[in-house]
XYZ file of C-alpha atoms in Angstrom:
587
model
C -67.848 -12.504 -2.529
C -69.964 -9.411 -1.763
C -70.719 -10.374 1.841
C -67.050 -10.511 2.932
C -66.419 -7.159 1.235
C -69.424 -5.556 2.922
C -68.398 -7.057 6.273
C -64.812 -5.779 5.859
C -66.097 -2.328 4.896
C -68.273 -2.174 8.011
C -65.316 -3.150 10.211
C -63.084 -0.506 8.587
C -65.770 2.163 8.962
C -66.278 1.210 12.613
C -62.559 1.362 13.394
C -62.173 4.672 11.546
C -65.154 6.192 13.353
C -63.796 4.965 16.686
C -60.427 6.592 15.981
C -62.101 9.842 14.963
C -64.277 9.914 18.106
C -61.449 9.070 20.469
C -60.508 12.721 20.854
C -57.967 14.376 23.106
C -58.737 14.589 26.831
C -58.735 17.908 28.654
C -57.016 18.024 32.035
C -58.079 19.253 35.475
C -55.303 21.537 36.829
C -54.779 20.863 40.535
C -54.626 24.504 41.647
C -57.882 25.305 39.813
C -59.839 22.372 41.252
C -59.922 22.645 45.035
C -56.343 21.516 45.670
C -53.904 23.963 47.230
C -50.264 23.399 46.280
C -48.186 24.152 49.364
C -44.573 25.377 49.134
C -41.987 22.623 48.799
C -39.889 22.088 51.890
C -36.431 20.838 52.712
C -36.611 18.490 55.732
C -33.705 17.466 57.952
C -33.342 15.474 61.162
C -30.034 14.802 62.922
C -31.247 11.592 64.540
C -28.023 10.695 66.373
C -24.294 11.416 66.391
C -23.923 9.360 63.205
C -27.325 9.351 61.468
C -28.915 12.123 59.436
C -32.232 12.031 57.616
C -32.825 14.316 54.636
C -36.338 13.992 53.253
C -36.790 10.269 52.622
C -33.039 9.476 52.735
C -31.137 8.129 55.751
C -27.377 8.781 55.810
C -25.257 6.758 58.246
C -21.790 8.299 58.537
C -20.295 5.040 59.880
C -20.846 3.551 56.420
C -18.567 6.057 54.667
C -15.494 3.836 54.413
C -12.211 3.486 52.517
C -10.103 0.329 52.240
C -6.950 -0.216 50.187
C -5.675 -3.627 49.075
C -2.110 -4.520 50.000
C -1.453 -6.311 46.713
C 0.545 -4.240 44.236
C 0.134 -4.720 40.469
C 2.185 -2.680 38.019
C 2.722 0.047 40.600
C -0.963 0.395 41.579
C -3.207 -0.752 44.433
C -6.977 -1.031 44.522
C -8.895 1.410 46.704
C -12.470 0.516 47.693
C -14.795 3.437 48.476
C -18.226 2.904 50.087
C -20.845 5.482 50.991
C -24.629 5.948 51.489
C -25.856 6.555 47.949
C -29.426 7.759 48.394
C -28.307 11.346 47.990
C -25.329 11.026 45.649
C -24.332 8.039 43.533
C -22.359 9.757 40.795
C -19.831 12.541 40.508
C -16.188 12.389 41.607
C -14.324 10.583 44.368
C -11.319 12.284 45.973
C -8.778 11.514 48.691
C -7.735 14.666 50.572
C -4.729 15.198 52.846
C -4.799 16.959 56.206
C -4.644 20.343 54.440
C -7.791 19.566 52.468
C -5.874 19.246 49.186
C -7.015 16.469 46.844
C -4.083 14.090 46.310
C -6.199 11.729 44.222
C -9.488 12.161 42.354
C -11.401 10.219 39.754
C -14.763 10.603 38.045
C -17.111 7.768 38.936
C -17.642 5.417 36.005
C -21.274 4.325 36.281
C -20.450 1.034 34.573
C -18.124 0.110 37.438
C -20.248 1.469 40.269
C -21.914 -1.181 42.423
C -25.150 0.210 43.809
C -27.413 -1.532 46.287
C -30.919 -0.135 46.624
C -32.493 -0.521 50.045
C -35.539 0.915 51.770
C -37.636 0.408 54.870
C -41.363 1.000 55.268
C -44.155 0.825 52.690
C -43.824 2.268 49.198
C -45.493 5.571 50.079
C -43.503 6.160 53.283
C -40.243 4.368 52.504
C -36.910 5.513 53.912
C -34.097 5.012 51.394
C -30.826 3.569 52.697
C -29.066 2.878 49.380
C -25.349 2.073 49.376
C -22.675 2.418 46.681
C -19.243 0.825 46.332
C -16.619 1.956 43.859
C -13.161 0.546 43.196
C -10.339 2.592 41.680
C -6.606 2.072 41.293
C -4.254 4.460 43.096
C -0.465 4.678 42.606
C 1.565 2.785 45.185
C 3.702 5.909 45.567
C 0.605 7.737 46.824
C -0.110 4.927 49.280
C 3.428 5.279 50.620
C 2.984 9.046 50.991
C -0.302 8.554 52.836
C 1.545 6.745 55.634
C 3.023 10.092 56.662
C -0.212 12.107 56.532
C -1.395 13.222 60.003
C -4.840 12.261 58.710
C -6.813 12.061 55.472
C -10.409 12.039 54.265
C -12.223 10.802 51.216
C -15.149 12.646 49.628
C -17.752 11.896 47.001
C -18.945 15.124 45.408
C -20.847 16.633 42.521
C -21.144 20.264 41.464
C -23.416 21.683 38.797
C -24.893 25.106 38.157
C -26.834 26.026 41.292
C -26.110 22.709 43.035
C -23.308 21.489 45.272
C -23.086 18.117 47.052
C -20.152 17.011 49.210
C -20.211 13.890 51.392
C -16.932 13.380 53.274
C -15.734 10.678 55.636
C -14.429 11.205 59.133
C -10.680 11.728 59.587
C -8.745 8.567 58.716
C -5.153 7.451 59.309
C -2.908 4.673 58.055
C -1.801 2.492 60.954
C 0.660 -0.368 60.912
C -0.586 -3.641 62.368
C 2.117 -6.276 62.242
C 3.537 -6.128 58.740
C 0.491 -4.473 57.152
C -0.791 -0.930 56.944
C -4.553 -0.496 57.388
C -6.881 2.495 57.303
C -8.525 3.290 60.628
C -10.600 6.161 62.038
C -8.413 8.749 63.667
C -8.704 8.625 67.466
C -9.458 12.155 68.608
C -11.898 14.072 70.720
C -15.444 13.774 69.414
C -17.041 16.773 67.764
C -20.495 18.027 68.647
C -22.901 16.899 65.933
C -24.588 19.990 64.517
C -26.463 21.533 61.604
C -25.664 24.821 59.856
C -28.028 26.511 57.414
C -26.868 29.527 55.429
C -23.932 29.913 57.821
C -25.924 29.770 61.071
C -26.118 26.910 63.591
C -29.704 25.670 63.976
C -31.558 22.927 65.817
C -31.083 19.254 64.991
C -34.493 18.945 63.357
C -36.408 21.306 61.136
C -37.663 22.269 57.721
C -37.215 25.124 55.275
C -39.959 26.278 52.922
C -38.957 27.110 49.350
C -41.331 29.291 47.369
C -39.546 29.712 44.033
C -36.572 28.522 42.000
C -34.501 31.583 42.959
C -34.271 30.622 46.638
C -31.132 28.655 47.559
C -30.337 26.499 50.569
C -26.793 26.144 51.923
C -26.928 23.201 54.347
C -24.037 21.652 56.288
C -24.223 18.722 58.705
C -21.245 17.687 60.842
C -21.358 14.350 62.636
C -19.661 13.608 65.934
C -17.005 11.606 64.069
C -16.145 14.588 61.855
C -17.920 13.237 58.770
C -19.640 16.056 56.892
C -22.384 16.627 54.358
C -22.678 19.875 52.397
C -25.724 20.603 50.255
C -26.568 23.610 48.114
C -29.797 23.256 46.170
C -33.012 24.891 45.016
C -36.391 23.683 43.828
C -37.085 22.667 40.234
C -40.141 23.984 38.457
C -43.149 21.660 38.358
C -46.615 22.051 36.843
C -49.302 19.914 38.509
C -51.395 19.647 35.383
C -54.099 17.173 36.313
C -55.804 15.829 39.429
C -58.587 13.243 39.635
C -60.071 11.286 42.498
C -60.632 7.517 42.440
C -64.192 6.219 42.347
C -64.019 5.095 45.991
C -62.632 8.479 47.058
C -59.475 7.123 48.739
C -56.815 7.767 46.093
C -55.652 10.691 43.985
C -54.169 10.417 40.500
C -51.777 13.328 40.045
C -50.138 14.165 36.708
C -47.393 16.750 36.393
C -44.593 18.083 34.202
C -41.166 19.086 35.477
C -39.543 18.013 38.755
C -40.047 14.272 39.245
C -40.718 12.090 42.317
C -37.666 10.522 43.946
C -39.344 7.091 44.018
C -39.337 6.008 40.374
C -41.148 2.756 41.178
C -44.330 4.676 41.913
C -44.193 6.782 38.753
C -45.993 6.148 35.483
C -44.231 7.877 32.607
C -46.619 9.791 30.303
C -43.997 11.464 28.090
C -40.390 12.636 28.264
C -41.359 15.447 30.625
C -44.680 14.304 32.095
C -45.427 11.733 34.784
C -48.268 10.409 36.915
C -48.386 9.137 40.491
C -51.078 7.767 42.819
C -51.333 9.382 46.273
C -53.337 8.670 49.381
C -56.146 11.202 49.714
C -55.777 11.049 53.499
C -52.097 12.046 53.230
C -51.434 13.749 49.886
C -47.685 14.253 49.787
C -44.761 13.265 47.582
C -40.990 13.790 47.650
C -39.781 15.547 44.499
C -36.258 15.901 43.164
C -34.817 19.357 43.624
C -31.720 20.469 41.738
C -29.086 17.760 42.071
C -31.699 15.141 43.039
C -32.135 16.507 46.588
C -35.481 15.263 48.012
C -37.949 18.069 48.722
C -41.316 17.341 50.272
C -44.412 18.501 48.401
C -47.701 18.613 50.319
C -51.209 19.396 49.121
C -54.270 20.710 50.947
C -57.661 19.566 49.666
C -60.191 22.400 49.886
C -63.283 20.766 48.401
C -64.647 18.252 45.929
C -62.186 16.856 43.374
C -63.090 15.798 39.820
C -63.281 12.158 38.781
C -61.800 10.816 35.561
C -65.277 10.000 34.210
C -66.097 13.745 34.217
C -63.297 14.529 31.754
C -64.377 16.189 28.457
C -62.509 15.642 25.204
C -61.741 17.844 22.232
C -61.383 16.964 18.573
C -58.426 14.687 17.834
C -57.409 17.067 15.023
C -56.688 19.863 17.519
C -52.942 20.395 17.746
C -51.473 21.847 20.975
C -49.377 24.163 18.778
C -50.271 26.659 16.123
C -49.026 29.636 14.134
C -52.485 31.217 14.197
C -53.885 33.746 16.685
C -57.168 31.811 16.926
C -57.939 28.098 17.258
C -61.400 26.543 17.044
C -62.273 23.084 18.332
C -65.250 21.011 19.488
C -65.598 19.840 23.090
C -67.428 16.554 23.685
C -68.708 15.981 27.231
C -69.451 12.601 28.869
C -73.041 11.729 29.761
C -74.338 13.835 32.638
C -71.594 16.458 32.260
C -72.179 20.036 31.093
C -69.498 22.264 29.520
C -69.761 26.066 29.504
C -67.618 29.202 29.546
C -65.077 29.582 32.334
C -65.682 33.319 32.388
C -62.624 34.164 30.284
C -63.774 36.994 28.024
C -61.087 36.226 25.422
C -62.417 32.768 24.575
C -65.742 31.958 22.955
C -67.763 28.963 24.168
C -71.024 28.105 22.402
C -73.286 25.073 22.802
C -73.844 23.032 19.645
C -76.584 20.959 21.225
C -76.414 17.555 22.841
C -73.043 16.936 24.450
C -71.020 19.073 22.017
C -69.698 22.597 22.536
C -67.790 24.911 20.188
C -64.689 26.399 21.825
C -62.726 29.219 20.171
C -59.418 30.226 21.788
C -58.745 33.830 20.783
C -55.826 36.289 20.934
C -53.132 33.649 21.402
C -49.857 35.205 22.513
C -47.023 34.908 19.979
C -44.068 32.783 21.045
C -45.727 31.647 24.274
C -47.820 28.849 25.742
C -51.168 29.876 27.208
C -53.636 27.819 29.227
C -57.326 27.978 28.366
C -60.239 26.794 30.500
C -63.830 25.639 30.212
C -66.234 25.121 33.098
C -67.321 21.539 33.779
C -70.461 20.822 35.836
C -70.823 17.245 37.083
C -72.480 15.512 40.051
C -73.563 18.830 41.555
C -70.073 20.376 41.522
C -68.181 22.719 39.208
C -64.616 22.234 37.986
C -62.277 23.785 35.441
C -60.867 21.709 32.580
C -57.949 23.063 30.578
C -55.935 22.803 27.389
C -52.507 24.336 26.674
C -51.901 26.068 23.363
C -48.508 27.269 22.119
C -48.398 29.855 19.345
C -45.179 29.657 17.387
C -43.433 32.341 15.339
C -43.646 31.409 11.636
C -41.251 34.025 10.217
C -37.466 34.111 10.453
C -35.535 37.082 9.051
C -31.725 37.021 8.929
C -29.347 39.804 7.878
C -25.748 38.658 7.412
C -22.421 39.577 5.897
C -19.864 37.206 4.415
C -16.194 37.435 3.485
C -14.871 34.880 0.965
C -11.314 33.742 0.479
C -9.241 33.528 -1.731
C -11.355 35.879 -3.863
C -11.679 38.560 -1.173
C -15.285 39.143 -2.251
C -17.803 40.302 0.341
C -21.551 39.729 0.206
C -24.502 41.103 2.135
C -27.495 38.777 2.448
C -31.102 39.069 3.569
C -33.114 35.867 4.031
C -36.767 35.408 4.973
C -38.138 32.009 6.001
C -41.871 31.378 6.262
C -43.034 28.171 7.935
C -46.554 26.833 7.396
C -48.882 25.176 9.868
C -50.864 23.410 7.147
C -49.101 23.424 3.768
C -51.438 24.457 0.932
C -54.231 24.644 3.535
C -54.289 20.851 3.959
C -54.625 19.653 7.571
C -52.924 16.251 7.656
C -49.951 14.527 9.276
C -47.973 14.936 6.041
C -48.524 18.693 5.785
C -48.816 19.939 9.385
C -45.640 21.686 10.614
C -43.425 20.120 7.918
C -43.147 22.719 5.155
C -41.537 26.114 4.736
C -40.389 28.608 2.123
C -37.106 30.539 2.020
C -36.428 33.720 0.020
C -32.891 35.136 -0.002
C -31.020 37.939 -1.754
C -27.188 37.974 -1.731
C -25.589 41.164 -3.084
C -21.872 41.547 -3.801
C -20.290 44.500 -1.966
C -16.938 44.667 -3.781
C -15.329 43.345 -6.971
C -12.410 41.217 -8.151
C -11.768 41.151 -11.904
C -10.522 37.558 -11.747
C -13.826 36.237 -10.359
C -17.375 36.355 -11.658
C -19.238 39.516 -10.629
C -22.658 38.100 -9.815
C -25.525 38.422 -7.317
C -27.842 35.645 -6.193
C -31.606 35.374 -5.663
C -32.644 32.127 -3.977
C -35.991 30.434 -3.525
C -36.150 27.204 -1.538
C -39.038 24.921 -0.688
C -38.185 23.368 2.686
C -39.426 20.082 4.148
C -38.539 18.971 7.679
C -38.690 15.264 8.484
C -39.942 15.704 12.054
C -43.141 17.625 12.673
C -42.357 20.746 14.666
C -41.763 24.459 14.933
C -38.695 26.199 13.542
C -36.090 26.983 16.245
C -38.232 25.108 18.787
C -37.868 21.508 17.573
C -34.795 20.110 15.874
C -35.033 18.124 12.651
C -33.261 17.146 9.483
C -34.880 17.897 6.169
C -34.687 18.282 2.402
C -35.008 21.305 0.147
C -35.619 22.183 -3.483
C -33.441 25.243 -4.225
C -33.926 27.511 -7.219
C -31.179 30.093 -7.706
C -31.162 33.033 -10.099
C -27.615 34.203 -10.852
C -27.415 37.798 -12.086
C -24.498 39.509 -13.801
C -24.239 42.769 -15.763
C -27.434 42.590 -17.816
C -27.392 38.778 -17.961
C -28.856 36.030 -15.789
C -29.248 32.283 -15.433
C -31.576 30.138 -13.330
C -30.280 26.964 -11.667
C -32.110 24.091 -9.980
C -30.912 21.626 -7.401
C -31.470 19.515 -4.315
C -30.526 20.242 -0.710
C -30.225 18.792 2.774
C -30.316 20.557 6.154
C -30.018 19.606 9.803
C -31.086 21.914 12.632
C -30.359 20.686 16.157
C -29.446 21.910 19.644
C -25.698 21.524 20.314
C -24.817 18.060 21.685
C -22.321 19.051 24.411
C -22.326 21.442 27.374
C -19.314 23.289 25.954
C -21.092 23.986 22.656
C -24.288 25.002 24.484
C -22.372 27.948 25.916
C -21.459 29.041 22.389
C -24.739 28.474 20.575
C -28.411 27.691 21.161
C -28.916 26.003 17.784
C -26.555 24.600 15.189
C -27.413 24.314 11.511
C -25.766 22.406 8.682
C -26.877 22.864 5.059
C -25.745 21.334 1.784
C -27.158 22.379 -1.588
C -26.122 21.037 -4.985
C -27.136 22.799 -8.199
C -27.201 20.547 -11.253
C -27.020 23.255 -13.904
C -28.982 26.161 -15.281
C -30.839 27.687 -18.169
C -29.627 30.956 -19.727
C -28.804 32.483 -23.107
C -25.638 34.475 -22.305
C -24.021 32.119 -19.810
C -24.877 28.964 -17.924
C -24.019 27.389 -14.623
C -22.410 23.998 -15.175
C -22.662 22.929 -11.503
C -22.332 24.347 -8.010
C -22.270 23.254 -4.383
C -22.917 25.282 -1.219
C -22.045 24.044 2.276
C -23.004 26.064 5.361
C -22.256 25.385 9.033
C -23.670 27.993 11.419
C -24.397 28.542 15.073
C -27.245 30.649 16.441
C -26.881 32.159 19.913
C -30.126 33.301 21.534
C -29.865 36.927 22.647
C -33.526 37.397 23.621
C -36.852 35.682 23.010
C -36.913 37.000 19.440
C -33.303 37.767 18.429
C -30.292 35.554 17.662
C -26.691 36.263 16.759
C -25.423 33.997 13.977
C -21.935 33.008 12.930
C -20.364 30.260 10.876
C -18.489 29.141 7.805
C -19.417 28.419 4.221
C -17.741 26.516 1.417
C -18.921 26.935 -2.156
C -17.750 26.251 -5.667
C -19.288 27.509 -8.941
C -18.462 26.360 -12.481
C -19.702 28.535 -15.360
C -19.980 28.146 -19.126
C -18.117 30.071 -20.439
C -15.722 29.790 -17.508
C -14.657 32.778 -15.420
C -10.947 33.597 -15.105
C -10.872 31.915 -11.732
C -13.357 29.439 -10.294
C -11.568 28.358 -7.128
C -13.657 27.024 -4.214
C -14.434 29.801 -1.735
C -14.236 29.545 2.046
C -16.438 32.136 3.720
C -16.786 33.627 7.189
C -20.381 34.570 7.955
C -21.696 36.882 10.708
C -25.264 38.055 11.166
C -28.332 38.717 13.271
C -31.706 36.961 13.050
C -35.225 37.868 14.159
C -38.134 35.498 14.816
C -41.576 37.020 14.483
């Protein structure tokens, strides 16, 4: 019996030790390790009167077509739209008359869109020639009107903040052939195919360098047939966090956060915002998605030796990338043959512990910001910089608010302080780290109504959030244990209860314009102690929005609903609907 137990204990100890020693890998930022990140560039090539290449996408204007069935069902006919979809596969489809007025438009339903992916060339140098077909019903009355249009066009378009995409067909007409009306290209004098950038005509082939997210491109291409493409875009931010070279020196493994490659088949997803791709060292380039999915070419210039994955140090697995503290201490463990030392940053402290271990103290962390910290890595005769990102959150939240209640007409002024803990009770574990907080609130009545209880409230709440995270950085639902002291003229009572809260970013674009965070709270008080009076029961419901005014300040507004029952009862104990306005400060 003892041998199996001893054997099982050894296995458990081995697995536990392995998990403890696994650690968290540091990363080798590309721009700090002999790789120059060149400005992204917008590439275009008007290859012929009907073909345009943008980045890795080929657009053939002859494939922008519209056909309408002759069969009529319940006063409608089916219209079939086809277009090159490498650049735009969603948005809206519109039919425009000769005056450019949309006589029909419909938002593309992705469930009904038929997309056909196509590409030529190898995976790293593929040219995308995707096609999309969409069918929509148009009124027969519109079809009859279209017979009298001098010409018409159809467009697929999408507009978002900072981005505009319009792909329009050549001029089309309805012509009668026998007993049927068919859509045909309008016979007219050919246009001169040309490119316009920011309102100026330019050559048929070129590129534009984009250095930051504030630089816009306004691009227009007109084909000989009259088909047009309009693009307004800008780059999306990207952080090339890690670069390593393969053992044979022919490939590069690049990890980044932000703007993603256009070719999803080559991408390995690391997290919601991070990805990894393998590049040829001889030709290190990748097409990234700009705003609106526009392909922008990203090139790199290798200036020297690149680190290999086997050189990568690790830090303690208990080191969180987020903290409320101004200082974080961890242990760096280096692979065999690798030395770790100070990067030269005077803020951080790096001290050898002997062997392959080094103590690393990150000092003076900036409040409310993410900072990148480096250590020097010496391996195979070369020096590199390995990094770790640390975000210092703001643990305190102070809110001053005023509230008007109806039907009582009572007004209250409130001051609430929330304090969120990194490690509750000093315990560093998954159950305590970034889960717990404490709320202290004072609500003072500002006027009186003889029919309603004249009381003030002191609240203490222990808060627990279900998802690990930082307050007003990560959303979560949670539970609370409220304790409320109710004070009257020389008398008081203390009530206990249970609460629920839900803090989340608003779910729709419309609400995002009105608030940065939304909060719902429900507290129920079961009763109270007290010699002069007691609380029989009470409920408090709060729905509030917080609109970010700056990095530290928020405007708050919302509604409350509460009901209090006392023993002995007040003259009136009607439920109160409240309007709440305030300002909050994170620090």
